[in-house]
Amino acid sequence: MSYRISLARTMLFALVYGVAVYTGRRAALDHSGDSLVWPSAGVGALWFCAQRHARTPWVDRVLLPLILVWVTLQTGAAPWEAVLYGMAGLTQATLFRRLLARLRPNLWGGAGAEPLRAPRDLWGLLAAAFGAAASACAVGSVGEWVHQGDYPLPATVMNLARNVTSILIIGSVGICVAGALATVRSRFGGRAGWWPRARSRLAGASPWRIAEHLAIVVGTTAAYLAGFAYEDRLPLSFAMLGWTVLVATRLSTPFVLVHNSVAAGIAVTFTRGGSGPFAHVPDPTVRAVMVQLFLALVALVGLALALGRDERRQLLTQLGHEKELLRAIIDSMADGLAVIEPDGRVSLRNPAVSHLLGGVTSPDDRMADPAWYGLHHVDGTPFPEDGLAYIRALAGEDVQGVEMLVRNAGVPEGRFITVTATSLPRPGGTRSAVVLFHDVTAEHRQRDELTSFAGVVAHDLLNPLTGVQGWTEAVHDSVAGAPPHPNLEQALTDLDRLSRTSARMRGLIDGLLAYTTARQATAEPISVDTAAVLADVTGARADAAVAAGQPEPKFTIGPAPPVCADPVLLRQLLDNLIGNAIKYTAPGVTPTLVIDASRTGDMVSIRIADNGVGIPAGQHTAIFGDFHRAHTDGRFLGTGLGLAICRRIVERHGGTITAEDNAGGGSCFTVTLPAAVPAPAPDQLMTSA
């Protein structure tokens, strides 16, 4: 702001302020000099707020008290009284600006440029007005007390009510107008950018809305005129606040500000003229206080209702924008997202859900049975309804990564998806299910192709490797029978190394073949005697240890219920787990295994505990990954596929496998498999090819 503009604004406010002081002095009720209204309090507050960034603030601080002193002297005030007026006016304007900046820094006049937008802005304005007016009244009253020796309590209350009401009515109008102008400049660059939009809104207003505005404006004005002009015959003052409520709830905030100003003008004019509900109060001080309290109540009720409505409307608009943004984000997701209510109603579903399900959607937005969508286990068997992820989530269970095959008219070739469902608590103790669908067809096929490739390569490598091993043994036998030679011993050592390397490579190839078999071989589940399989595996492992000159393992085997499984895959599973337990035993320690099993419902849990070296911390889940080796220090050789094969076998049977530390040292593996049932046909397996 330049000096010229700053001084021009100072002169303009000084002129308006002088008129306001003169008007207040001329609004005296009688010879006592008590003014019914004091508009200069509101004008002075706006003056200092508008000039908060002025280049010449000292000019404003000098002019305001000088104008106040001069006008009060010209209207009959005593010199000492005029000086007190000047000191109180300067205190009030300065303190109001500072309080407003501290209480509501977002408002115009504080530290921001916003109009009144919410009830909290109104309460901040009221608090600043009360604090500033109370300080000004304290200055004036203390000065009068010192000069006259008597504290003027009634006059202090009147001045406080008069100044607070003036700042509230005039200040709210000024803050809203100046804040609106600042908003127009920031959003539209000025009136030129704002006017076309405002004109289009006015042109688009419905005739009923225009008629409502006119009816309310005319009715309100008539009600106030009747209430103050004819109160001696018709007691209509009770209806005035009702019209204020109607204005605040049906019209915009600018109309409420106009309503407050018109109501104040009518009340002051008619009361000063001896008409209206307050004109018959004999004491002029009490009369002035009652008028100011009435006007303050009208302004507060109207602005509180209007600003509360504006705040709610703004919040609803923000919520609408956020809802649109959230909906756009959800609709743009490649993964499917659905929210299902307890009664099976689909309350939210993005387009990706329909795409992943081959265009099949729920009839009447309610969940149907799995056959409607073409849901299958990954082996092609129908998916049971009670196994659906959303049903389990509604029961309070978090379901992670259930793999399904979708095959219907929309995707006749089939699509593999994983479904994750979480429970969403609702008020009243109910739950909704949030279901996420993810397409894993590409990963599934890539994994299958990689596994098939590994199996083919492993199979093709066996023939040349067999030849390498055979020729190595033949050369070893031939060299071993040769006459002594200086290099003979080195040659035999090299041949032994070649044999060991070939054996390790055969172990890796056998592991790859076993892994491929565990994934792709046709499973034929039947009722299997678990105890017999355990006896066979443990006996073979004990014989192998004795033949190799190693300590014979000790087994403690409890009762084992029969399971429904493929006998070949079950033997491979148990042999891998027991072999691992024996293998990962510290040197010089006799392997000791405790094996037991129990049935819970439709599943059998097999527990294998050992006294081995255990599993490193943090790897109890990772050990079931492909080619993962927990011990890499060279003490134990392996391919990292043994436990991965176990996991695949267990998953093909619809079971689980976990590992934990054994309480007595070592490891403990727990496997769950379907229990054998005396039904004609065994349970279907949940396979993943």
CSV table of N, CA, C and O in Angstrom, one decimal, residues 451-521:
chain,number,residue,atom,x,y,z
A,451,THR,N,7.6,-73.9,-13.8
A,451,THR,CA,7.7,-75.2,-13.1
A,451,THR,C,7.8,-76.3,-14.2
A,451,THR,O,8.6,-77.2,-14.0
A,452,SER,N,7.0,-76.2,-15.2
A,452,SER,CA,7.1,-77.2,-16.3
A,452,SER,C,8.4,-77.2,-16.9
A,452,SER,O,9.0,-78.3,-17.2
A,453,PHE,N,9.0,-76.0,-17.2
A,453,PHE,CA,10.3,-75.9,-17.8
A,453,PHE,C,11.3,-76.5,-16.9
A,453,PHE,O,12.2,-77.3,-17.3
A,454,ALA,N,11.2,-76.2,-15.6
A,454,ALA,CA,12.2,-76.8,-14.6
A,454,ALA,C,12.1,-78.3,-14.6
A,454,ALA,O,13.1,-79.0,-14.6
A,455,GLY,N,10.9,-78.9,-14.7
A,455,GLY,CA,10.7,-80.3,-14.7
A,455,GLY,C,11.3,-80.9,-15.9
A,455,GLY,O,12.0,-82.0,-15.9
A,456,VAL,N,11.1,-80.3,-17.1
A,456,VAL,CA,11.6,-80.8,-18.4
A,456,VAL,C,13.1,-80.8,-18.4
A,456,VAL,O,13.8,-81.8,-18.8
A,457,VAL,N,13.6,-79.7,-17.9
A,457,VAL,CA,15.1,-79.5,-17.9
A,457,VAL,C,15.7,-80.5,-17.0
A,457,VAL,O,16.7,-81.2,-17.3
A,458,ALA,N,15.1,-80.7,-15.8
A,458,ALA,CA,15.7,-81.6,-14.8
A,458,ALA,C,15.6,-83.1,-15.4
A,458,ALA,O,16.6,-83.8,-15.3
A,459,HIS,N,14.5,-83.4,-16.0
A,459,HIS,CA,14.4,-84.7,-16.6
A,459,HIS,C,15.5,-84.9,-17.7
A,459,HIS,O,16.1,-86.0,-17.8
A,460,ASP,N,15.6,-84.0,-18.6
A,460,ASP,CA,16.6,-84.1,-19.7
A,460,ASP,C,18.0,-84.1,-19.2
A,460,ASP,O,18.9,-84.7,-19.9
A,461,LEU,N,18.3,-83.5,-18.0
A,461,LEU,CA,19.7,-83.5,-17.5
A,461,LEU,C,20.1,-84.8,-16.9
A,461,LEU,O,21.3,-85.1,-16.7
A,462,LEU,N,19.1,-85.6,-16.5
A,462,LEU,CA,19.4,-86.9,-15.9
A,462,LEU,C,20.2,-87.8,-16.7
A,462,LEU,O,21.1,-88.5,-16.3
A,463,ASN,N,19.9,-87.9,-18.0
A,463,ASN,CA,20.6,-88.9,-18.9
A,463,ASN,C,22.1,-88.6,-19.0
A,463,ASN,O,22.9,-89.4,-18.8
A,464,PRO,N,22.5,-87.3,-19.4
A,464,PRO,CA,23.9,-87.1,-19.4
A,464,PRO,C,24.6,-87.2,-18.1
A,464,PRO,O,25.7,-87.6,-18.0
A,465,LEU,N,23.8,-86.8,-17.0
A,465,LEU,CA,24.5,-86.9,-15.7
A,465,LEU,C,24.7,-88.4,-15.3
A,465,LEU,O,25.7,-88.7,-14.7
A,466,THR,N,23.7,-89.3,-15.7
A,466,THR,CA,24.0,-90.7,-15.4
A,466,THR,C,25.2,-91.2,-16.2
A,466,THR,O,26.0,-92.0,-15.6
A,467,GLY,N,25.4,-90.7,-17.4
A,467,GLY,CA,26.6,-91.1,-18.1
A,467,GLY,C,27.9,-90.6,-17.4
A,467,GLY,O,28.9,-91.3,-17.4
A,468,VAL,N,27.8,-89.3,-17.0
A,468,VAL,CA,29.0,-88.8,-16.3
A,468,VAL,C,29.3,-89.6,-15.0
A,468,VAL,O,30.5,-90.0,-14.8
A,469,GLN,N,28.3,-90.0,-14.3
A,469,GLN,CA,28.5,-90.8,-13.1
A,469,GLN,C,29.1,-92.2,-13.4
A,469,GLN,O,30.0,-92.7,-12.8
A,470,GLY,N,28.5,-92.8,-14.4
A,470,GLY,CA,28.9,-94.1,-14.8
A,470,GLY,C,30.4,-94.1,-15.3
A,470,GLY,O,31.2,-95.0,-14.9
A,471,TRP,N,30.7,-93.2,-16.2
A,471,TRP,CA,32.1,-93.2,-16.7
A,471,TRP,C,33.1,-92.8,-15.5
A,471,TRP,O,34.2,-93.3,-15.5
A,472,THR,N,32.6,-92.0,-14.6
A,472,THR,CA,33.5,-91.6,-13.5
A,472,THR,C,33.8,-92.9,-12.7
A,472,THR,O,35.0,-93.1,-12.3
A,473,GLU,N,32.8,-93.7,-12.4
A,473,GLU,CA,33.0,-94.9,-11.6
A,473,GLU,C,33.9,-95.9,-12.4
A,473,GLU,O,34.8,-96.5,-11.8
A,474,ALA,N,33.7,-96.0,-13.7
A,474,ALA,CA,34.6,-96.9,-14.5
A,474,ALA,C,36.0,-96.4,-14.5
A,474,ALA,O,36.9,-97.2,-14.3
A,475,VAL,N,36.2,-95.1,-14.7
A,475,VAL,CA,37.6,-94.6,-14.7
A,475,VAL,C,38.2,-94.8,-13.3
A,475,VAL,O,39.4,-95.2,-13.1
A,476,HIS,N,37.4,-94.6,-12.2
A,476,HIS,CA,37.9,-94.8,-10.9
A,476,HIS,C,38.4,-96.2,-10.7
A,476,HIS,O,39.5,-96.5,-10.1
A,477,ASP,N,37.5,-97.2,-11.1
A,477,ASP,CA,37.9,-98.6,-10.9
A,477,ASP,C,39.2,-98.9,-11.7
A,477,ASP,O,40.0,-99.7,-11.2
A,478,SER,N,39.3,-98.4,-12.9
A,478,SER,CA,40.5,-98.7,-13.8
A,478,SER,C,41.7,-98.1,-13.1
A,478,SER,O,42.8,-98.7,-13.1
A,479,VAL,N,41.7,-96.9,-12.7
A,479,VAL,CA,42.8,-96.2,-12.1
A,479,VAL,C,43.2,-96.9,-10.8
A,479,VAL,O,44.4,-97.0,-10.5
A,480,ALA,N,42.2,-97.3,-10.0
A,480,ALA,CA,42.5,-97.9,-8.7
A,480,ALA,C,43.3,-99.2,-8.9
A,480,ALA,O,44.1,-99.5,-8.0
A,481,GLY,N,43.2,-99.9,-10.0
A,481,GLY,CA,43.9,-101.1,-10.2
A,481,GLY,C,45.2,-100.9,-11.0
A,481,GLY,O,45.9,-101.9,-11.3
A,482,ALA,N,45.6,-99.7,-11.3
A,482,ALA,CA,46.9,-99.4,-12.0
A,482,ALA,C,48.1,-99.5,-11.1
A,482,ALA,O,47.9,-99.4,-9.8
A,483,PRO,N,49.2,-99.7,-11.7
A,483,PRO,CA,50.5,-99.8,-10.8
A,483,PRO,C,50.7,-98.5,-10.1
A,483,PRO,O,50.2,-97.4,-10.6
A,484,PRO,N,51.4,-98.5,-9.1
A,484,PRO,CA,51.7,-97.2,-8.3
A,484,PRO,C,52.4,-96.2,-9.2
A,484,PRO,O,53.2,-96.5,-10.1
A,485,HIS,N,51.9,-95.0,-9.0
A,485,HIS,CA,52.5,-93.9,-9.8
A,485,HIS,C,52.4,-92.6,-9.0
A,485,HIS,O,51.5,-92.4,-8.1
A,486,PRO,N,53.3,-91.6,-9.2
A,486,PRO,CA,53.3,-90.4,-8.3
A,486,PRO,C,52.0,-89.6,-8.4
A,486,PRO,O,51.6,-89.0,-7.4
A,487,ASN,N,51.4,-89.7,-9.6
A,487,ASN,CA,50.1,-88.9,-9.7
A,487,ASN,C,48.9,-89.7,-9.5
A,487,ASN,O,47.7,-89.2,-9.7
A,488,LEU,N,49.0,-91.0,-9.1
A,488,LEU,CA,47.9,-91.9,-9.0
A,488,LEU,C,46.9,-91.4,-7.9
A,488,LEU,O,45.7,-91.3,-8.1
A,489,GLU,N,47.5,-91.1,-6.8
A,489,GLU,CA,46.7,-90.7,-5.6
A,489,GLU,C,45.9,-89.4,-5.9
A,489,GLU,O,44.7,-89.3,-5.6
A,490,GLN,N,46.5,-88.4,-6.6
A,490,GLN,CA,45.9,-87.2,-7.0
A,490,GLN,C,44.7,-87.4,-7.9
A,490,GLN,O,43.6,-86.8,-7.8
A,491,ALA,N,44.9,-88.4,-8.9
A,491,ALA,CA,43.9,-88.7,-9.8
A,491,ALA,C,42.7,-89.3,-9.1
A,491,ALA,O,41.5,-89.0,-9.5
A,492,LEU,N,42.9,-90.2,-8.2
A,492,LEU,CA,41.8,-90.8,-7.4
A,492,LEU,C,41.1,-89.8,-6.6
A,492,LEU,O,39.8,-89.8,-6.5
A,493,THR,N,41.8,-88.8,-6.0
A,493,THR,CA,41.1,-87.7,-5.3
A,493,THR,C,40.2,-86.9,-6.2
A,493,THR,O,39.1,-86.5,-5.8
A,494,ASP,N,40.8,-86.6,-7.4
A,494,ASP,CA,40.0,-85.8,-8.3
A,494,ASP,C,38.7,-86.5,-8.8
A,494,ASP,O,37.6,-85.9,-8.9
A,495,LEU,N,38.8,-87.8,-9.0
A,495,LEU,CA,37.7,-88.6,-9.4
A,495,LEU,C,36.6,-88.7,-8.2
A,495,LEU,O,35.4,-88.7,-8.5
A,496,ASP,N,37.1,-88.8,-7.0
A,496,ASP,CA,36.2,-88.7,-5.9
A,496,ASP,C,35.4,-87.4,-5.8
A,496,ASP,O,34.2,-87.4,-5.5
A,497,ARG,N,36.1,-86.3,-6.1
A,497,ARG,CA,35.5,-85.0,-6.1
A,497,ARG,C,34.4,-84.9,-7.2
A,497,ARG,O,33.3,-84.4,-7.0
A,498,LEU,N,34.8,-85.5,-8.3
A,498,LEU,CA,33.8,-85.5,-9.5
A,498,LEU,C,32.6,-86.3,-9.1
A,498,LEU,O,31.5,-85.9,-9.4
A,499,SER,N,32.8,-87.4,-8.4
A,499,SER,CA,31.6,-88.3,-8.0
A,499,SER,C,30.7,-87.5,-7.0
A,499,SER,O,29.5,-87.6,-7.1
A,500,ARG,N,31.4,-86.8,-6.1
A,500,ARG,CA,30.5,-86.1,-5.1
A,500,ARG,C,29.8,-84.9,-5.8
A,500,ARG,O,28.6,-84.7,-5.5
A,501,THR,N,30.5,-84.3,-6.7
A,501,THR,CA,29.8,-83.2,-7.4
A,501,THR,C,28.6,-83.7,-8.2
A,501,THR,O,27.5,-83.1,-8.3
A,502,SER,N,28.8,-84.8,-8.9
A,502,SER,CA,27.7,-85.4,-9.7
A,502,SER,C,26.6,-85.8,-8.8
A,502,SER,O,25.4,-85.7,-9.1
A,503,ALA,N,26.9,-86.3,-7.6
A,503,ALA,CA,25.8,-86.7,-6.6
A,503,ALA,C,25.0,-85.5,-6.2
A,503,ALA,O,23.8,-85.6,-6.1
A,504,ARG,N,25.7,-84.4,-5.9
A,504,ARG,CA,25.0,-83.2,-5.5
A,504,ARG,C,24.1,-82.7,-6.6
A,504,ARG,O,23.0,-82.2,-6.4
A,505,MET,N,24.6,-82.8,-7.8
A,505,MET,CA,23.8,-82.3,-9.0
A,505,MET,C,22.6,-83.2,-9.1
A,505,MET,O,21.5,-82.7,-9.4
A,506,ARG,N,22.8,-84.5,-8.9
A,506,ARG,CA,21.6,-85.4,-9.0
A,506,ARG,C,20.6,-85.1,-8.0
A,506,ARG,O,19.4,-85.2,-8.2
A,507,GLY,N,21.1,-84.8,-6.8
A,507,GLY,CA,20.2,-84.4,-5.7
A,507,GLY,C,19.4,-83.2,-6.0
A,507,GLY,O,18.2,-83.1,-5.8
A,508,LEU,N,20.0,-82.2,-6.7
A,508,LEU,CA,19.3,-81.0,-7.1
A,508,LEU,C,18.3,-81.3,-8.2
A,508,LEU,O,17.1,-80.8,-8.1
A,509,ILE,N,18.7,-82.1,-9.1
A,509,ILE,CA,17.7,-82.5,-10.2
A,509,ILE,C,16.6,-83.3,-9.6
A,509,ILE,O,15.4,-83.1,-10.0
A,510,ASP,N,16.8,-84.2,-8.7
A,510,ASP,CA,15.8,-85.0,-8.1
A,510,ASP,C,14.8,-84.1,-7.3
A,510,ASP,O,13.6,-84.3,-7.3
A,511,GLY,N,15.4,-83.1,-6.7
A,511,GLY,CA,14.6,-82.1,-6.0
A,511,GLY,C,13.6,-81.3,-6.9
A,511,GLY,O,12.5,-81.1,-6.6
A,512,LEU,N,14.2,-80.9,-8.0
A,512,LEU,CA,13.4,-80.2,-9.0
A,512,LEU,C,12.2,-81.1,-9.5
A,512,LEU,O,11.1,-80.7,-9.7
A,513,LEU,N,12.6,-82.3,-9.8
A,513,LEU,CA,11.5,-83.3,-10.3
A,513,LEU,C,10.5,-83.5,-9.2
A,513,LEU,O,9.3,-83.6,-9.5
A,514,ALA,N,10.9,-83.6,-7.9
A,514,ALA,CA,10.0,-83.8,-6.9
A,514,ALA,C,9.1,-82.6,-6.7
A,514,ALA,O,7.9,-82.7,-6.4
A,515,TYR,N,9.7,-81.4,-6.8
A,515,TYR,CA,8.9,-80.2,-6.7
A,515,TYR,C,7.8,-80.1,-7.8
A,515,TYR,O,6.7,-79.7,-7.6
A,516,THR,N,8.3,-80.4,-9.0
A,516,THR,CA,7.3,-80.4,-10.1
A,516,THR,C,6.2,-81.5,-9.9
A,516,THR,O,5.0,-81.2,-10.2
A,517,THR,N,6.6,-82.6,-9.4
A,517,THR,CA,5.6,-83.7,-9.2
A,517,THR,C,4.6,-83.2,-8.1
A,517,THR,O,3.4,-83.4,-8.2
A,518,ALA,N,5.1,-82.6,-7.1
A,518,ALA,CA,4.3,-82.1,-6.0
A,518,ALA,C,3.3,-81.1,-6.5
A,518,ALA,O,2.2,-80.9,-5.9
A,519,ARG,N,3.6,-80.3,-7.5
A,519,ARG,CA,2.7,-79.3,-8.0
A,519,ARG,C,1.8,-79.8,-9.1
A,519,ARG,O,0.6,-79.4,-9.2
A,520,GLN,N,2.2,-80.8,-9.9
A,520,GLN,CA,1.5,-81.1,-11.1
A,520,GLN,C,0.9,-82.5,-11.2
A,520,GLN,O,0.1,-82.8,-12.0
A,521,ALA,N,1.5,-83.4,-10.4
A,521,ALA,CA,1.1,-84.8,-10.5
A,521,ALA,C,-0.4,-84.9,-10.1
A,521,ALA,O,-0.9,-84.2,-9.3
